[in-house]
C-alpha positions as MATLAB code, in Angstrom:
seq = 'MLGVTTSRLSAVAKFAGVSEATVSRVLRGKPGVSQVTRDAVLTALDVFGFARPEPVRSERARLIGLVVPDLSNPIFPAFAEVIGVSLIQRGLVPVLCTRTSDGVSEAHYIEMLLAQQVGGIVFVGSSYADAGPAAIKQLTERRLPIVLINAADENLGVARICVDDTGAAEQALAHLAGLGHERIGLILGPVGHVPSARKLAGFAKFWEERGETRWRRWVDHTVFTVEGGRGAANRLLAAGCTGLVCASDALALGAVRAVRKQGLEVPDDISVVGFDDSTFMGVTDPPLTTVRQPVRAMAGAAVLSLLSQLEGRPAASEEVLFDPELIVRSTTGPCPVPA';
ca = [
       0.188   -0.250   -0.053;
       2.025    2.812   -1.333;
       5.306    1.884   -0.054;
       3.792    1.138    3.467;
       3.873   -2.255    5.078;
       1.248   -3.476    7.561;
       3.517   -3.229   10.605;
       4.479    0.503    9.247;
       0.852    1.084    8.974;
       0.213    0.228   12.549;
       2.964    2.546   13.933;
       1.561    5.325   12.021;
      -1.834    4.933   12.984;
      -0.778    4.454   16.894;
       1.473    7.654   16.533;
      -1.279    9.889   15.195;
      -3.877    8.208   17.362;
      -6.087    6.896   14.841;
      -7.044    3.642   13.324;
      -5.160    1.679   10.544;
      -8.181    2.344    8.288;
      -8.236    5.993    8.591;
      -4.423    5.763    7.808;
      -5.216    3.900    4.646;
      -7.826    6.548    3.766;
      -5.353    9.302    3.910;
      -2.837    7.332    1.909;
      -5.093    6.521   -0.612;
      -6.659   10.089   -0.882;
     -10.153    8.832    0.150;
     -12.685   11.537    1.335;
     -14.305   11.425    4.692;
     -11.280   12.189    6.552;
     -11.305   15.556    8.774;
      -8.160   17.992    7.970;
      -7.109   17.679   11.709;
      -6.703   13.912   11.259;
      -5.542   14.256    7.820;
      -2.759   16.368    8.964;
      -1.833   14.012   11.859;
      -1.133   11.014    9.435;
       0.903   13.082    7.475;
       2.706   14.410   10.432;
       3.338   10.657   11.598;
       4.605    9.955    8.101;
       7.370   12.785    8.282;
       8.116   11.514   11.806;
       9.024    7.843   10.826;
      10.232    9.195    7.627;
       7.992    7.524    5.154;
       7.123    9.160    2.107;
       4.055   10.996    1.609;
       1.241    9.666   -0.884;
       1.707   10.948   -4.411;
      -1.486   13.582   -4.268;
       0.272   15.458   -1.155;
       4.142   15.108   -1.669;
       4.175   18.411   -3.396;
       2.683   20.020    0.031;
       4.739   21.796    2.406;
       5.695   19.324    5.020;
       4.560   19.962    8.703;
       8.365   20.217    9.544;
       9.445   22.997   11.389;
      13.206   24.398   11.831;
      14.110   25.150   15.161;
      17.767   26.671   15.124;
      19.578   27.487   17.786;
      23.549   28.770   18.381;
      24.365   25.481   20.880;
      23.459   23.525   23.439;
      25.836   24.123   26.310;
      24.128   27.419   27.230;
      20.878   25.876   29.347;
      18.657   29.011   28.120;
      18.335   27.357   24.519;
      17.427   23.828   25.467;
      15.076   25.341   27.743;
      13.567   27.709   24.704;
      13.858   24.609   22.769;
      11.997   21.950   24.751;
       9.125   24.599   25.345;
       8.825   25.094   21.789;
       9.149   21.563   20.628;
       6.454   20.490   22.892;
       4.027   23.036   21.580;
       4.755   22.389   17.926;
       4.455   18.912   18.318;
       0.820   19.014   20.270;
      -0.224   20.899   17.187;
       0.846   18.159   14.707;
       3.976   20.284   13.945;
       7.318   18.354   13.705;
      10.198   20.210   15.362;
      13.616   19.298   13.878;
      16.399   20.928   16.134;
      19.608   22.370   14.190;
      22.421   23.543   16.322;
      25.665   24.801   15.460;
      28.546   22.454   15.997;
      32.156   22.460   16.465;
      33.098   21.052   13.167;
      31.642   24.422   11.544;
      28.169   23.363   10.662;
      26.478   26.466   10.437;
      23.505   28.310    9.814;
      23.738   28.433    6.262;
      24.132   24.810    6.192;
      20.716   24.050    8.124;
      18.786   26.636    5.982;
      19.799   24.977    2.981;
      19.233   21.514    4.595;
      15.443   22.768    5.853;
      14.892   24.212    2.877;
      15.414   21.098    0.880;
      12.871   19.245    3.147;
      10.327   21.536    1.978;
       9.660   22.823    5.915;
       6.730   24.669    6.925;
       8.853   27.546    9.026;
      11.767   28.159   10.606;
      12.089   29.544   14.521;
      15.723   31.078   15.452;
      16.708   31.180   19.228;
      19.393   33.464   20.096;
      20.460   33.315   16.510;
      19.638   35.003   12.917;
      19.310   33.911    9.526;
      21.617   36.938    8.685;
      24.278   34.812    9.923;
      23.568   32.441    6.659;
      24.654   35.238    4.275;
      22.997   36.906    1.123;
      22.138   33.472   -0.654;
      20.214   31.917    1.972;
      18.397   35.060    2.970;
      17.459   35.248   -0.512;
      16.099   31.861   -0.761;
      14.061   32.570    2.568;
      12.568   35.789    0.936;
      11.773   34.401   -2.233;
       9.881   31.431   -0.834;
       8.251   33.889    1.912;
       8.933   31.285    4.657;
       7.389   31.672    7.818;
       9.991   32.961   10.456;
      10.082   33.793   13.889;
      13.411   35.468   15.507;
      13.696   34.893   19.372;
      16.336   37.085   21.084;
      18.160   37.516   17.467;
      21.786   38.282   17.458;
      21.139   40.699   14.490;
      18.462   43.633   13.765;
      16.114   41.814   11.586;
      13.286   44.109   10.066;
      10.089   42.685    8.431;
      10.207   39.360   10.355;
       8.236   38.335   13.162;
      10.309   39.167   16.459;
      10.272   37.880   19.788;
      12.379   39.553   22.421;
      13.418   40.047   26.301;
      13.647   43.711   27.114;
      17.457   43.655   27.670;
      17.525   47.437   28.245;
      15.378   47.011   31.177;
      17.016   43.631   32.315;
      20.287   45.661   32.677;
      18.609   48.381   34.931;
      17.006   46.043   36.822;
      20.328   44.700   38.193;
      21.810   47.517   38.193;
      19.415   49.192   40.630;
      19.439   46.349   42.835;
      23.225   46.412   43.074;
      23.284   50.629   43.651;
      20.521   49.892   46.281;
      23.031   47.741   48.301;
      25.699   50.456   47.895;
      27.798   49.409   45.029;
      29.272   52.383   43.387;
      31.596   50.868   40.585;
      29.756   47.747   39.162;
      30.982   46.209   35.766;
      29.261   44.659   32.957;
      30.207   41.725   30.926;
      28.839   41.295   27.552;
      28.985   39.094   24.468;
      30.741   40.118   21.416;
      30.550   43.764   20.069;
      27.268   43.733   17.397;
      25.514   41.292   19.607;
      22.017   43.224   19.579;
      21.010   41.817   23.051;
      24.351   42.861   24.571;
      24.281   46.183   22.566;
      20.621   46.723   24.110;
      22.174   46.010   27.768;
      24.720   48.214   27.168;
      22.246   51.011   26.326;
      20.531   50.233   29.748;
      23.684   50.222   31.340;
      24.927   53.746   29.727;
      21.318   55.520   30.631;
      21.627   54.248   34.307;
      25.076   56.058   34.849;
      24.315   58.943   32.573;
      21.338   59.777   34.555;
      23.375   59.869   37.933;
      26.364   62.016   36.155;
      28.858   59.321   36.325;
      31.238   59.384   33.621;
      33.700   56.551   34.169;
      31.359   53.734   33.242;
      33.157   52.758   29.845;
      36.222   51.347   31.570;
      33.566   49.253   33.368;
      32.473   47.573   30.369;
      33.957   44.166   28.930;
      32.981   42.154   25.580;
      33.763   38.492   25.481;
      32.509   35.071   24.487;
      29.474   33.470   25.938;
      31.469   30.753   27.848;
      32.130   30.250   31.697;
      36.185   30.999   30.703;
      34.857   34.076   29.022;
      33.091   35.393   31.966;
      36.021   34.273   33.883;
      38.637   36.235   32.197;
      36.298   39.826   31.669;
      35.729   39.528   35.614;
      39.394   39.536   36.178;
      39.749   42.705   33.944;
      36.904   44.284   35.754;
      38.002   43.388   39.235;
      41.522   45.068   38.156;
      39.401   47.802   37.585;
      38.144   48.275   41.097;
      34.506   47.016   40.294;
      32.650   45.606   43.275;
      29.767   44.391   41.474;
      29.379   42.841   38.359;
      26.456   42.348   36.017;
      26.914   39.569   33.164;
      24.697   38.958   30.175;
      24.622   35.447   30.916;
      24.382   32.724   33.579;
      27.406   31.019   32.042;
      29.269   34.218   32.157;
      28.185   35.111   35.760;
      29.404   31.360   36.562;
      33.038   32.418   35.092;
      32.628   35.655   37.282;
      32.072   33.926   40.314;
      35.314   31.411   39.507;
      37.324   34.469   38.833;
      36.232   36.265   42.353;
      37.338   32.880   44.236;
      40.405   32.344   42.354;
      41.689   35.812   43.426;
      40.946   34.949   47.128;
      37.737   36.651   47.383;
      34.244   35.813   48.481;
      30.713   36.091   46.740;
      29.183   38.067   47.998;
      30.851   39.374   50.684;
      33.704   40.888   48.529;
      32.100   40.694   45.069;
      28.610   40.793   44.174;
      27.465   38.874   40.787;
      24.308   39.060   38.744;
      23.473   36.553   35.872;
      20.987   36.628   33.284;
      18.495   33.976   31.944;
      17.643   31.880   35.253;
      18.560   29.111   33.253;
      18.315   25.377   34.919;
      19.941   25.048   38.336;
      21.282   28.592   39.134;
      19.090   28.092   42.201;
      21.231   25.363   43.591;
      24.548   26.837   42.287;
      27.296   27.709   45.230;
      26.397   30.084   46.165;
      22.583   30.271   44.510;
      23.026   32.532   41.648;
      21.174   36.118   41.719;
      19.921   36.585   38.124;
      17.255   38.311   35.537;
      15.055   35.357   34.386;
      13.652   35.423   31.048;
       9.987   34.438   30.822;
      10.889   31.532   28.191;
       7.586   29.823   28.520;
       5.686   33.219   27.643;
       8.216   33.813   24.831;
       8.267   30.578   23.353;
       4.365   30.693   23.271;
       4.219   33.676   21.260;
       6.826   32.687   19.051;
       4.585   29.395   18.181;
       1.608   31.662   17.821;
       3.000   33.848   15.424;
       4.417   31.031   13.561;
       0.865   29.257   13.317;
      -0.563   32.912   12.057;
       1.975   32.957    9.458;
       1.218   29.228    8.435;
      -2.228   30.159    7.771;
      -1.451   33.051    5.396;
      -1.396   36.137    7.795;
       1.786   38.641    7.808;
       4.032   38.555   10.499;
       3.730   41.590   12.921;
       6.056   44.202   11.986;
       6.743   45.335   15.616;
       8.965   43.330   17.845;
       7.239   41.671   20.812;
       9.231   43.016   24.356;
       8.521   40.778   27.023;
       9.479   42.065   30.957;
      12.438   40.445   32.628;
      12.054   39.512   36.454;
      15.187   40.072   39.178;
      15.470   36.905   41.012;
      17.440   38.028   44.155;
      19.429   34.737   45.473;
      22.637   34.641   47.121;
      25.462   36.220   44.969;
      24.463   39.758   45.815;
      25.135   41.449   48.886;
      25.881   45.177   50.721;
      28.841   46.624   49.011;
      32.137   45.884   51.625;
      33.239   48.969   53.828;
      36.842   49.983   52.822;
      39.597   48.596   55.364;
];
C-alpha cells in the first residue's frame, strides 16, 4: 500500500492516534477524513521518514526548523523544549538544528531545511542573517514563515520576540546600587551582538542619569562561556568593580570562579548578577542572583506567531518585548566597607 507495510501502517496509526483504516484512507486520498486527522497522519509519516502519498508530496511538510546557536548554554535547550512540545501538540514536527564545533553553520541548516520543504523556521538566539545573502534570498523568495527569538542581529520585516534587555540591565544595576555598590562592571557578549548592545544601552542610561562619566571602563566584551566570564571578571576586578552584571548565567558562573581564584568571596567581597535564570541556577554555590527571561511566555508567543503565518497572515512588523524579572538569591550583598 503505497510503500507502507502493515507494521508501518500500525506504527503510523498509533502515533497519529487513529485507526489503521483511517491511515489507509489518507494514503489513498479517500474522502471522509477531517483536515485535522489528515494532518496528524501526514505528520506521523514525516516522523517515521515514510514517503507521503503522491497527491500530497508537493505540499509543504509539517516540519518546523528550530535553530539554536548551541546546547551548552542551558537557556537554549529550555526554549527548544517548550517550543518543541508546543509544536508537537499542534501536529507539527520540530527539527532541532544547532551550530557544531566542526563548522556546521546556519547557512548549512537553512539549505537542509529548505530541501526538506519545512513549513517554517524559528531561530533562537541566532539569526538567518548569519547565513549570508544567498540564504536570505532563498528565504525571502519562498516567503517562508520565520520567527526570531532574541535575535543576534537587527532584522526588520520578520516576527521578533525579545526580552527587554535594556530593562534587564537597569533592574540589575538598580539592585546593586541599592546595596551600596558604586563601581559596577558589565560583562557582555561580542561587540555587535544585539541583546548585548541593548544591555549596554541600559547600562549607559543608568550611569548617565546619575552623572557618572567613568562607566565605559567598567564594560568588557567576551564570548558567552564560563571561561569568557572568568577573563572579563578579572579585568573588571582590576578596575575596582565591586559588583558585576553579566549578560548570561554562564558568564556569571565564570565571574564567580574568577572572584574565588583571587581569594575573594561572593557576595562578601564581590556581588555577581547573571542573566536568563537557566536550569540549576537556584542550586549553584552560592545560588545565583539573576534576571529571569520568561521562557514559557516568549516561546508561546513565537509559536502563535508561526501558526499565524502558516495560516497565511503576515508577520507582525513590530517586535514583541517581554519584561524580565530580577531573581534575588545569594550572590549579591552590601558593598564592602573599605578597610
